[in-house]
Short mmCIF file of C-alpha atoms (C1' of nucleotides) in Angstrom, two decimals:
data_model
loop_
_atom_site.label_atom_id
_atom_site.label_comp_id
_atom_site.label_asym_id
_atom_site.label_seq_id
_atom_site.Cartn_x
_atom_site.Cartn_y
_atom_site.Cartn_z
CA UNK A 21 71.95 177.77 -28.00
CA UNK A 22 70.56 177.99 -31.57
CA UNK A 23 71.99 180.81 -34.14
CA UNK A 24 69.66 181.45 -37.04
CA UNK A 25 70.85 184.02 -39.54
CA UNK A 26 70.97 183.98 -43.35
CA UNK A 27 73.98 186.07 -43.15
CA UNK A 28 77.47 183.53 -43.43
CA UNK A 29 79.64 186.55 -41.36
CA UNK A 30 76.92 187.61 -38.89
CA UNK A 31 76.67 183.42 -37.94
CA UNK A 32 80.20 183.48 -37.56
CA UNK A 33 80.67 186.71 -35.40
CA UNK A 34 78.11 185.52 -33.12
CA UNK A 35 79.10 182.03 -33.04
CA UNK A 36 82.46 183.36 -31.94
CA UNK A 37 81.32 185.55 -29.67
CA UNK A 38 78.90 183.28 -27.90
CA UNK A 39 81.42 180.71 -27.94
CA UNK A 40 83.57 183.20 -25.71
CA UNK A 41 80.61 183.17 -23.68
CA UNK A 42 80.48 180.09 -22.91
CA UNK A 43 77.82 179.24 -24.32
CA UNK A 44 77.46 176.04 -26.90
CA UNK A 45 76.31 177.27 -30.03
CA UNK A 46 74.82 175.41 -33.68
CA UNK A 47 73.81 177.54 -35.90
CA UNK A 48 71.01 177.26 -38.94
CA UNK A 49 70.72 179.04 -42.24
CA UNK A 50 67.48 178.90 -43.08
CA UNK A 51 64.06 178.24 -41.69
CA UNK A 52 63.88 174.55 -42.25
CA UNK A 53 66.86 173.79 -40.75
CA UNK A 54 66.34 176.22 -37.89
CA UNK A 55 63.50 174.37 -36.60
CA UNK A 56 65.22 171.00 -37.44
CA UNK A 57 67.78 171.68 -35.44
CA UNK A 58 65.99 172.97 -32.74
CA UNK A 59 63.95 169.95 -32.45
CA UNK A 60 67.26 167.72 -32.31
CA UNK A 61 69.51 170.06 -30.62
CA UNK A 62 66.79 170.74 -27.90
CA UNK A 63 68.37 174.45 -27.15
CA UNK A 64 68.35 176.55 -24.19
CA UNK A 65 67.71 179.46 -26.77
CA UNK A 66 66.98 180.52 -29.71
CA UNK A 67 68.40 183.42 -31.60
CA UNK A 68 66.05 184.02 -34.54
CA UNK A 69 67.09 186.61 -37.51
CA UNK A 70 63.73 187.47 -39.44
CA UNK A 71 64.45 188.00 -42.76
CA UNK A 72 65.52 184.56 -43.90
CA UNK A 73 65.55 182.88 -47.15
CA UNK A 74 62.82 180.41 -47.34
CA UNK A 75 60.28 180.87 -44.13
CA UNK A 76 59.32 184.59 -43.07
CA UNK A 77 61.07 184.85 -39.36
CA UNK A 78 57.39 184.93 -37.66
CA UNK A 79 56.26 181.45 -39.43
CA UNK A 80 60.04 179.92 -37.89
CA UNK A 81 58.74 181.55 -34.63
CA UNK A 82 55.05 180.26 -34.96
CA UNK A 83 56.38 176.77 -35.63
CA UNK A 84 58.67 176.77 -32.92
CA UNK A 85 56.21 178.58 -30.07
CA UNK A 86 53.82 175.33 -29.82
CA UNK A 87 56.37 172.76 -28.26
CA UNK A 88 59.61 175.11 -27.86
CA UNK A 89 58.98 176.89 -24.17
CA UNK A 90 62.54 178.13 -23.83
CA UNK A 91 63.19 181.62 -25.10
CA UNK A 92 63.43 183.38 -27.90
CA UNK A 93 65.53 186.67 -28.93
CA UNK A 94 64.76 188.14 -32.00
CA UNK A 95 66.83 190.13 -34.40
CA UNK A 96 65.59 192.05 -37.46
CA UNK A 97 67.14 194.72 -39.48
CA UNK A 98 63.21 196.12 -39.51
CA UNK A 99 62.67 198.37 -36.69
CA UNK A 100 59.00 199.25 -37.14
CA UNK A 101 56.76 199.17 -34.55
CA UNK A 102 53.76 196.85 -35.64
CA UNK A 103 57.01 194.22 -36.71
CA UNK A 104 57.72 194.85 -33.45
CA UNK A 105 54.72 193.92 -31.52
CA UNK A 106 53.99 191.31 -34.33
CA UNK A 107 57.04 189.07 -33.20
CA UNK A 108 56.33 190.01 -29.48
CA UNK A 109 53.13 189.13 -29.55
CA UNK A 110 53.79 185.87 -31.43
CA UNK A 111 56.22 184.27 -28.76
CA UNK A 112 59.16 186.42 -28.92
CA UNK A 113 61.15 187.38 -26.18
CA UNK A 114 62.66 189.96 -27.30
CA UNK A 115 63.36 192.11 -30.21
CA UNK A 116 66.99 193.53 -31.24
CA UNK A 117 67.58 195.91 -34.30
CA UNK A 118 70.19 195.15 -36.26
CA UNK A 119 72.36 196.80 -36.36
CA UNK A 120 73.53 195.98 -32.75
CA UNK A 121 75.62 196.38 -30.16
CA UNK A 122 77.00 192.85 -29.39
CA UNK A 123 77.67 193.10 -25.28
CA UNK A 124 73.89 194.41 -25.31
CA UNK A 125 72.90 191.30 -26.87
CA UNK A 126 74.67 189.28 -24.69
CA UNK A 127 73.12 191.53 -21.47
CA UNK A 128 69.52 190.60 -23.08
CA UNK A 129 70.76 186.99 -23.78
CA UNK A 130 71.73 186.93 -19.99
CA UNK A 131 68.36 188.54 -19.06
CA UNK A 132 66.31 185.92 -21.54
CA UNK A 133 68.37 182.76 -19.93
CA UNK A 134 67.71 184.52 -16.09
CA UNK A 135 64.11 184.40 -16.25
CA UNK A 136 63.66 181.16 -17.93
CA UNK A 137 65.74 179.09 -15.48
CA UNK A 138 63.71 180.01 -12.02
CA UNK A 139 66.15 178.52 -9.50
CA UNK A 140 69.16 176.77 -9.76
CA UNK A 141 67.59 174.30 -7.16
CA UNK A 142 69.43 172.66 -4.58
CA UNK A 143 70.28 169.01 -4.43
CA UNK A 144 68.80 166.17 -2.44
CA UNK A 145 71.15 163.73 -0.59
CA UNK A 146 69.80 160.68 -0.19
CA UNK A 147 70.83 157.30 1.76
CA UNK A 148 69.03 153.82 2.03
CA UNK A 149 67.20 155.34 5.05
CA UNK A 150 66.25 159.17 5.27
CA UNK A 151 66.45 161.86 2.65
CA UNK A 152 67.28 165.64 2.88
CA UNK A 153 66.05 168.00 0.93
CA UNK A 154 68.68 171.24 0.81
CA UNK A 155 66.57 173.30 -0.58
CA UNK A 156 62.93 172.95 1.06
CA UNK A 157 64.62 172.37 4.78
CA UNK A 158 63.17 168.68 5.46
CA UNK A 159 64.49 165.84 6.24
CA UNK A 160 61.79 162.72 5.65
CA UNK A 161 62.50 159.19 7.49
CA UNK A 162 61.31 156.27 5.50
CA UNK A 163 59.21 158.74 4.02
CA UNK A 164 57.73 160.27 6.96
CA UNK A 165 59.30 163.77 7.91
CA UNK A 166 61.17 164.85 10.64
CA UNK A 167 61.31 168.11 12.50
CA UNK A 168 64.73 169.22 13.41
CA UNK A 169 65.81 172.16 15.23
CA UNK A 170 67.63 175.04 14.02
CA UNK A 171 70.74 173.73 15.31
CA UNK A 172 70.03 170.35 14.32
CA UNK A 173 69.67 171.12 11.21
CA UNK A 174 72.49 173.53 10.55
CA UNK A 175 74.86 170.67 11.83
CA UNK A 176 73.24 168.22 9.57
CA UNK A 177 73.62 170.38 6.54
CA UNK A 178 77.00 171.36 6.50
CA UNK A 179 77.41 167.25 6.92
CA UNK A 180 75.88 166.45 4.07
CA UNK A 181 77.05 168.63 2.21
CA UNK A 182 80.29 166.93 1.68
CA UNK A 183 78.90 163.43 1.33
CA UNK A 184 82.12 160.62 2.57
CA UNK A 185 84.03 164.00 3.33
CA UNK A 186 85.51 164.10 6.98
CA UNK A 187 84.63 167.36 8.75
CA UNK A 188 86.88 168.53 11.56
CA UNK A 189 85.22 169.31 15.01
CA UNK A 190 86.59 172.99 14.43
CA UNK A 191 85.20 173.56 11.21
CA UNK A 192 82.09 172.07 12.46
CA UNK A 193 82.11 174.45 15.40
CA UNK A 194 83.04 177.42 13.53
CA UNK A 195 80.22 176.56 11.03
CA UNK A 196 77.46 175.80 13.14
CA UNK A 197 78.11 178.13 16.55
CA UNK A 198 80.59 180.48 15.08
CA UNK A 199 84.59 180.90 15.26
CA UNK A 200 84.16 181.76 19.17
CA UNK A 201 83.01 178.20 20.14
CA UNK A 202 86.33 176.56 18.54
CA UNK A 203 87.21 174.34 21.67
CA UNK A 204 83.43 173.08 23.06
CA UNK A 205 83.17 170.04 21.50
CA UNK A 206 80.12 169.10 24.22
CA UNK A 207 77.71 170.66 21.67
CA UNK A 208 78.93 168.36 19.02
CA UNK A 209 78.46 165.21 21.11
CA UNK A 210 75.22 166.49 22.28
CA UNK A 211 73.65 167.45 19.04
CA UNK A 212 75.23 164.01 17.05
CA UNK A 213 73.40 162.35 19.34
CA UNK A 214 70.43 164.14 18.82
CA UNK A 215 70.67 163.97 14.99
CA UNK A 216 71.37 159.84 15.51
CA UNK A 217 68.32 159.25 17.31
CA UNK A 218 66.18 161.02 15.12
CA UNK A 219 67.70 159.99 12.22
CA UNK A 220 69.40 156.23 12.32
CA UNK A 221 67.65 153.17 12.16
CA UNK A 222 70.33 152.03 15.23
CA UNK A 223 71.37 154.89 17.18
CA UNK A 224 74.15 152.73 19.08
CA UNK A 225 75.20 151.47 15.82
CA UNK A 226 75.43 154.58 13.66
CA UNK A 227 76.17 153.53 9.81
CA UNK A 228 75.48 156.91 8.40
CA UNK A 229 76.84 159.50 10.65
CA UNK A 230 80.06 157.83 11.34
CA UNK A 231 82.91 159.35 14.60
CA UNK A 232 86.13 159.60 13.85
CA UNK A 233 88.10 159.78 17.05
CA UNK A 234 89.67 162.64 18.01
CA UNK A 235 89.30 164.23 14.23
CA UNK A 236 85.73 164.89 13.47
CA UNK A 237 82.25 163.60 12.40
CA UNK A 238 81.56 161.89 8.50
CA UNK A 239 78.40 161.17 6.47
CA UNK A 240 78.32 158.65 4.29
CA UNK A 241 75.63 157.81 2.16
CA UNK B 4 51.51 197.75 -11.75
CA UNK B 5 53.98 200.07 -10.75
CA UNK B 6 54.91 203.50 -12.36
CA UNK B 7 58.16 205.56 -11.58
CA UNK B 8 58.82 208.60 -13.66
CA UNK B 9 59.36 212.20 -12.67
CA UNK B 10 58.38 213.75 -15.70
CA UNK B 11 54.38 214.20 -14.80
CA UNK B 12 53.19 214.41 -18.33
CA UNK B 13 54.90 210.62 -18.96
CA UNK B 14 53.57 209.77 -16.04
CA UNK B 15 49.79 210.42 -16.84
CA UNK B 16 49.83 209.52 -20.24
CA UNK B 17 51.90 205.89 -19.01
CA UNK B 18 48.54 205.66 -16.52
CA UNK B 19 45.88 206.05 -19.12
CA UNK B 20 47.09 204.05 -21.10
CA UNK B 21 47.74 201.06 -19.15
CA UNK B 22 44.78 201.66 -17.30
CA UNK B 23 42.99 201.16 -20.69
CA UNK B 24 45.09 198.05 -21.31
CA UNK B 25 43.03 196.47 -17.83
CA UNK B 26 46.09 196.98 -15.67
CA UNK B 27 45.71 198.68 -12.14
CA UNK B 28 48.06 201.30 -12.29
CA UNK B 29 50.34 203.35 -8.62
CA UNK B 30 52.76 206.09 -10.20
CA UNK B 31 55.64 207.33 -7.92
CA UNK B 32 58.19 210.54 -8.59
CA UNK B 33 61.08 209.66 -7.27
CA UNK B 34 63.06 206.84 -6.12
CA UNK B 35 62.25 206.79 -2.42
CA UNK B 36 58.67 206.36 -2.60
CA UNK B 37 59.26 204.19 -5.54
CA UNK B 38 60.69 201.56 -3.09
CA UNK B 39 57.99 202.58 -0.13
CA UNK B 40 55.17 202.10 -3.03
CA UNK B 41 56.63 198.58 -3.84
CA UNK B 42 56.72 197.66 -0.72
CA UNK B 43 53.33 198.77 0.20
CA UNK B 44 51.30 197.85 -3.15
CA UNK B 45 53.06 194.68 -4.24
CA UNK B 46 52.57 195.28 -7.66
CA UNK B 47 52.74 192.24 -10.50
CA UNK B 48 55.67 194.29 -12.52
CA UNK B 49 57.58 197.91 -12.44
CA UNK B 50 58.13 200.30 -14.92
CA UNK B 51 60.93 202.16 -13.75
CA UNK B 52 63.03 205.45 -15.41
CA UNK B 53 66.37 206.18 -15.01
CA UNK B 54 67.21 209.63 -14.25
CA UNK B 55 65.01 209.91 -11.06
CA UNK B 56 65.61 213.42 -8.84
CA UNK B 57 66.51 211.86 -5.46
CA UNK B 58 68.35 208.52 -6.36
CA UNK B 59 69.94 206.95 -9.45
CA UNK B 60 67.94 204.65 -11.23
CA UNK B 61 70.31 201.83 -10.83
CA UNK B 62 69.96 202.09 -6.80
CA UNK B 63 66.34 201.82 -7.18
CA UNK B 64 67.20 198.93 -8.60
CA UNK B 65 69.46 197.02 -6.20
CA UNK B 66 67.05 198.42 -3.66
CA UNK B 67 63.97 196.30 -5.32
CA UNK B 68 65.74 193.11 -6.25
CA UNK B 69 66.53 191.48 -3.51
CA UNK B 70 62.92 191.21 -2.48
CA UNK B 71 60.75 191.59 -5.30
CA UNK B 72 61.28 188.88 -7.66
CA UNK B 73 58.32 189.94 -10.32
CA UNK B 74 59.80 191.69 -13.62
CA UNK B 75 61.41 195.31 -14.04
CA UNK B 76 61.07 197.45 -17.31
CA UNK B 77 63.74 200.03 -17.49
CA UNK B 78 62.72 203.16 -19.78
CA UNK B 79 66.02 206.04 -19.91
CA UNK B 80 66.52 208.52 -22.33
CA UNK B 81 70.29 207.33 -22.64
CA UNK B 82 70.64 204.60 -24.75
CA UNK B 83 74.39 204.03 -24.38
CA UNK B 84 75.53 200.34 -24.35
CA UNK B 85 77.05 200.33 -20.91
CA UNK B 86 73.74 201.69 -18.99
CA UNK B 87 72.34 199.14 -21.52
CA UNK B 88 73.99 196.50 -19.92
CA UNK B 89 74.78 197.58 -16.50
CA UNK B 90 70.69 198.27 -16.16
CA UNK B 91 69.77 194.44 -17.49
CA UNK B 92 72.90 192.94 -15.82
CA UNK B 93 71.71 194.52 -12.53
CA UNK B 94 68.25 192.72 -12.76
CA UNK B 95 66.14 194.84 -15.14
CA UNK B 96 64.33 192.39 -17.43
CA UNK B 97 64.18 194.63 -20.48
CA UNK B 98 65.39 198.46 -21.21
CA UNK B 99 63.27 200.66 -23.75
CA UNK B 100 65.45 204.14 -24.79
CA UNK B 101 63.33 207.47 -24.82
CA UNK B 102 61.21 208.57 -26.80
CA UNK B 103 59.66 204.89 -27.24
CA UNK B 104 56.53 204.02 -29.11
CA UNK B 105 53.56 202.91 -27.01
CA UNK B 106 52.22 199.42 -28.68
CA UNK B 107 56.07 198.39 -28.19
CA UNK B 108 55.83 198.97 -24.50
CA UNK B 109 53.10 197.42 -24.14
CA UNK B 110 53.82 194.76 -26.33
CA UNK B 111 57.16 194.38 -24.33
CA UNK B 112 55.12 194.71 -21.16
CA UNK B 113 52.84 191.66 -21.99
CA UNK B 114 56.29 189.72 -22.95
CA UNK B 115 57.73 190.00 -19.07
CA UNK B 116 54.06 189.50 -17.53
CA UNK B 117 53.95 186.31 -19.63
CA UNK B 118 57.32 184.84 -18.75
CA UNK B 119 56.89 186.09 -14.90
CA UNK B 120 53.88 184.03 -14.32
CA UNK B 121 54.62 180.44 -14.03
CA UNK B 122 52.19 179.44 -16.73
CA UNK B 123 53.52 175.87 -17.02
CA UNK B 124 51.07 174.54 -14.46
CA UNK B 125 47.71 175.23 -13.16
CA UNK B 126 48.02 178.60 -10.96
CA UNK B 127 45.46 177.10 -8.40
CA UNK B 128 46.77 175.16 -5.41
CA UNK B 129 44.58 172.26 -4.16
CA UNK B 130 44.49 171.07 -0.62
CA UNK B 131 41.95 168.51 0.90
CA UNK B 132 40.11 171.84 2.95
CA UNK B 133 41.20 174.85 1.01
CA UNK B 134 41.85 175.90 -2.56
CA UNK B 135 44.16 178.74 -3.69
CA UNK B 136 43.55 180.49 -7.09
CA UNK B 137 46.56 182.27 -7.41
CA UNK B 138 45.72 184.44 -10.48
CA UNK B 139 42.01 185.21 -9.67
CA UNK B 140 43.23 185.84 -6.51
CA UNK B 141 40.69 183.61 -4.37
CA UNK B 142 40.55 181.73 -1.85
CA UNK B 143 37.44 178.87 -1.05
CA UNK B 144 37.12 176.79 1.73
CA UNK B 145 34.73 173.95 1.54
CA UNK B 146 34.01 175.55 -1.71
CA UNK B 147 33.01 178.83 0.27
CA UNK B 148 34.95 182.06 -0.67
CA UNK B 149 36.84 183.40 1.73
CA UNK B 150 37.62 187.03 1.92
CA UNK B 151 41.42 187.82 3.09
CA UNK B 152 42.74 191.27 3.42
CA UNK B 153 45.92 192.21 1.49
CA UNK B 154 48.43 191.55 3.70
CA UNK B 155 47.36 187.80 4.15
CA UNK B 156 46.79 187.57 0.82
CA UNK B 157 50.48 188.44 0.13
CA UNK B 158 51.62 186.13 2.61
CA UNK B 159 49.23 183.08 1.84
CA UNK B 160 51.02 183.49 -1.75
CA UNK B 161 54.17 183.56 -0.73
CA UNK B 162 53.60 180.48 1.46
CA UNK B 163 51.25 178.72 -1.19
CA UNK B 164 53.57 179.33 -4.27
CA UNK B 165 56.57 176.78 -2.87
CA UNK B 166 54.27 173.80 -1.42
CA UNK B 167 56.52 171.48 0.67
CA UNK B 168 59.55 173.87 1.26
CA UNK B 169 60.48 175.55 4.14
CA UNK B 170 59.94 180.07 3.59
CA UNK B 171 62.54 181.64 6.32
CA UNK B 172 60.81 184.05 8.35
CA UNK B 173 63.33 186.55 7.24
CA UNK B 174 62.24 186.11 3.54
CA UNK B 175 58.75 186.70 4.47
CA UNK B 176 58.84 189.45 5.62
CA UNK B 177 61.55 190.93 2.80
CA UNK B 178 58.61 189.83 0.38
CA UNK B 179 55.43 190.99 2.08
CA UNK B 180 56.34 193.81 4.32
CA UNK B 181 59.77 195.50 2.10
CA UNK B 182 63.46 194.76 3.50
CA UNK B 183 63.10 197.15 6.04
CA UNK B 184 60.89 194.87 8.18
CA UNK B 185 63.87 191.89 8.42
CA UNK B 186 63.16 191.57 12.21
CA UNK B 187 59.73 192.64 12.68
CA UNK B 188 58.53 188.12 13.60
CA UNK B 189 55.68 189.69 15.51
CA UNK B 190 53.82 190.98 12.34
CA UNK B 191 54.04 187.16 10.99
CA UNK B 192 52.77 185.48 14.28
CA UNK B 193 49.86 187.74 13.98
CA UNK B 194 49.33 187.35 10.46
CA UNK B 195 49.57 183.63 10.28
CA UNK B 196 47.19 183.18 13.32
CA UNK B 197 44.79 185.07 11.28
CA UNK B 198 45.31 182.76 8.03
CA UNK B 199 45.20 179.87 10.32
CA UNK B 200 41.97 180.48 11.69
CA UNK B 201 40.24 181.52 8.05
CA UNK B 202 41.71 178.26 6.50
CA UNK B 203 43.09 175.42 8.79
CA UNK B 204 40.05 173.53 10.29
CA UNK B 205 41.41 173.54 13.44
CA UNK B 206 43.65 176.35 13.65
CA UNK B 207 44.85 175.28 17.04
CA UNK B 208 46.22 172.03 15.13
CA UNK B 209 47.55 173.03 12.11
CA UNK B 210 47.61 170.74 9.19
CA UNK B 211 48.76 172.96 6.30
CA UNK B 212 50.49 175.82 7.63
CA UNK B 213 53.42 174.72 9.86
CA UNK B 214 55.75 176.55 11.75
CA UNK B 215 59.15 175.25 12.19
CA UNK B 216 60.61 176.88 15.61
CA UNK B 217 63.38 179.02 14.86
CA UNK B 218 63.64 178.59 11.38
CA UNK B 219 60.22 179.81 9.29
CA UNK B 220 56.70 178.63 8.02
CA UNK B 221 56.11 175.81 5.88
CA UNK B 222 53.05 175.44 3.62
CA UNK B 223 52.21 171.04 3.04
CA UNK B 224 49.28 170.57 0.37
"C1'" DG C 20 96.61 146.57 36.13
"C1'" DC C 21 96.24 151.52 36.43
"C1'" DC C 22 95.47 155.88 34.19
"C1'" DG C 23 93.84 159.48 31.17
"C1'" DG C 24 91.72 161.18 27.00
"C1'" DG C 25 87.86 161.07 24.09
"C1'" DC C 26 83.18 159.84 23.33
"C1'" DG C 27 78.15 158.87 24.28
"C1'" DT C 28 74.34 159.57 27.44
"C1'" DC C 29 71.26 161.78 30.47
"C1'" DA C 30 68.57 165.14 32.96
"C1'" DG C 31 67.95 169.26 34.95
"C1'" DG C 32 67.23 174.59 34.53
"C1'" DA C 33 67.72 179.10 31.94
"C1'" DT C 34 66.32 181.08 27.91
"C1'" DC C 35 64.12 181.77 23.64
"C1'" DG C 36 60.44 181.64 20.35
"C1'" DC C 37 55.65 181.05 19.32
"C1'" DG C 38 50.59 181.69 19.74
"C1'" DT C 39 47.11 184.58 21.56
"C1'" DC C 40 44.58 188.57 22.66
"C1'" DA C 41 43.16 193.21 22.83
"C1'" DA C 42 43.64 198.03 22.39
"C1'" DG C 43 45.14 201.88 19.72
"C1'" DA C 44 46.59 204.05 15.14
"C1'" DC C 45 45.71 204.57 10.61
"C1'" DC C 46 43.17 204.83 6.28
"C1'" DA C 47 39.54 205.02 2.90
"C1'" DC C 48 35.11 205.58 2.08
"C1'" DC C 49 30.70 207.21 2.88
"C1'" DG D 19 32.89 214.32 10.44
"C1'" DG D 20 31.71 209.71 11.30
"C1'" DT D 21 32.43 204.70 10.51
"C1'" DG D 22 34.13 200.24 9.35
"C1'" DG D 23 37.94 197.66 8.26
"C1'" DT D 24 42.89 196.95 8.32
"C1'" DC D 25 47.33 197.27 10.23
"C1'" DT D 26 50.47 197.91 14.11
"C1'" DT D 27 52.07 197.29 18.77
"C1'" DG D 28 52.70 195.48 23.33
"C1'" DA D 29 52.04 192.12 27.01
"C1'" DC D 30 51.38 187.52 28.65
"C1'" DG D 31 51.72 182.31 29.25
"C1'" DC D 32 53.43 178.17 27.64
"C1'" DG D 33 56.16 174.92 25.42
"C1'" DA D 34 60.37 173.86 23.02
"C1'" DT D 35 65.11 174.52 22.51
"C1'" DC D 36 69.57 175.17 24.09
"C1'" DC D 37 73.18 175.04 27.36
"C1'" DT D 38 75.54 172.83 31.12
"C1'" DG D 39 77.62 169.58 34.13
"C1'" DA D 40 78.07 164.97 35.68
"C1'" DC D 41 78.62 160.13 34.86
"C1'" DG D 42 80.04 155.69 32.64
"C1'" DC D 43 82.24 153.42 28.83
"C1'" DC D 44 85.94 152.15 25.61
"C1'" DC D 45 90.71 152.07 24.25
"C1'" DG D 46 95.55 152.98 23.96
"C1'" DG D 47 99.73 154.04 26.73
"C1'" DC D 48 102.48 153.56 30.81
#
DNA sequence: GCCGGGCGTCAGGATCGCGTCAAGACCACC
DNA sequence: GGTGGTCTTGACGCGATCCTGACGCCCGGC
């Protein structure tokens, strides 16, 4: 996260703040720097203060629009309405009057950050053999994919989703057919099975989808 | 484009106006047929007020955003920093106090359109039969346009805007029929059969538009 | 060597979910 | 008031999925 203020206490209260946040923070003083660092420091976001020394805010903005597509939260102590739509218009994504109310600008900071990270997209587990993809539901075979069922697929999941991790048979059961199925450990033969044939290259021979007698099922990768 | 205000004079002057800025405008009074409107009209964003007659603002709200993932602009003639924040926190993507001035709505209007759209990429989906122009809102097959009503048009989108991952049949319907239709899989049976037979060239054997038993629809490029 | 527990395998049959169709309700427009 | 298009609703047949029970195998304990 990029600070740019002219102001020495203003950069300080909101480094602080932001900090608290949890947030890393560099600041800039001035327009040249600002867009230095934001071409080294590669931010998440920029927080932009208009009335700088050197550069007018809009021409930091208009040099940072072109390659920068993360966003941009504007402060200015001008509150007019064609400065307004000005820095909107230009790339700004939003516009705060100074002076403000610091847990709204962390609320619009929040809102800023929200929309310009669309998902925070599921992982893909991958072995030598077959892939699955958490997040789109598939499961490809040397590339090719592979329709599971509903059950299948809930069994495999919760699997790989502790890669090397042992799963008991009861958290298994719980997970996959709910707490009233505790004791049936059929379905979990049945369904391994199922889930080694489609998906090992030796079904007899599993090296992914490993037993463990009498404690539960493991996937290693 | 979606307008919720009670105050009728806002309301009119909200719909001339952004009708003049090219936007098709729906207006609702209260917060009930906000939701009902929403669902029916899928509109690209909502401008919604506060201090509605029948429900708070804020339930309005919750109400839209589980389903509807396009932006929310938040106009209240309270301007404390807690609504502030509770309003953005609680998935409104910008809040504008009363009385506001007009370019700076529609300035901040044009800034949630632009970062709702996924501009980064060409809004047209390609397939070998079928292309999808998501913003001019066409469909061609063999370079033929096709004419879809709304309803598959909403759900074609849906589908067409994650290519490769699975859409539960559950979200589907929360995002073309409302949240009040979680169980209704009849309405998407029908629906898809009908996409199927204006797109897939032979909509007996799908190619594009799989179903995955149990589970939801898949759109493959 | 016998026994029992745990696991993998297999093949039925009950059940569920999907695709299909058509008729009626609803709506907007003429 | 009529008309065309769109949306809803219900029924039906078929295929896939899930459950279930039985059997054989391996291995450690007696």
């Amino acid at each position: 996260m990029l600070v740019v203020d002219d102001d020495p206490q203003l950069r300080r209260a909101l480094r602080i703040t932001l900090r608290a946040a949890g947030f890393d923070v560099v600041t800039a003083e001035d327009g040249r720097t600002a867009l230095a660092e934001a071409a080294a420091a590669h931010p998440d976001l920029v927080v932009l203060d208009l009335g700088l020394p050197d550069l007018d805010g809009t021409e930091v903005l208009a040099g940072l629009r072109p390659w920068f597509t993360g966003p941009v939260v504007v402060l200015s102590a001008r509150g007019d309405s064609s400065d307004k739509v000005g820095a909107l218009d230009a790339g700004a994504d939003d516009y705060v009057t100074k002076p403000f109310d610091m847990p709204e600008l962390l609320a619009r900071l929040r809102v800023a950050l929200r929309r310009a990270t669309p998902l925070p997209g599921e992982p893909v587990v991958q072995t030598d053999h077959f892939t699955v993809d958490l997040a789109a539901r598939q499961v490809t075979v040397d590339g090719v994919p592979v329709r599971l069922t509903p059950t299948e697929w809930a069994l495999l999941s919760e699997l790989v989703r502790a890669p090397g991790r042992l799963i008991g048979q009861r958290d298994l059961l719980k997970s996959v057919w709910g707490p009233a199925y505790e004791r049936e450990t059929n379905y979990l033969r049945v369904y391994l099975a199922q889930l080694r044939r489609k998906l090992e290259p030796d079904p007899a021979h599993p090296r992914y989808l490993h037993t463990e007698p009498g404690m539960g099922y493991r996937f290693t990768p």
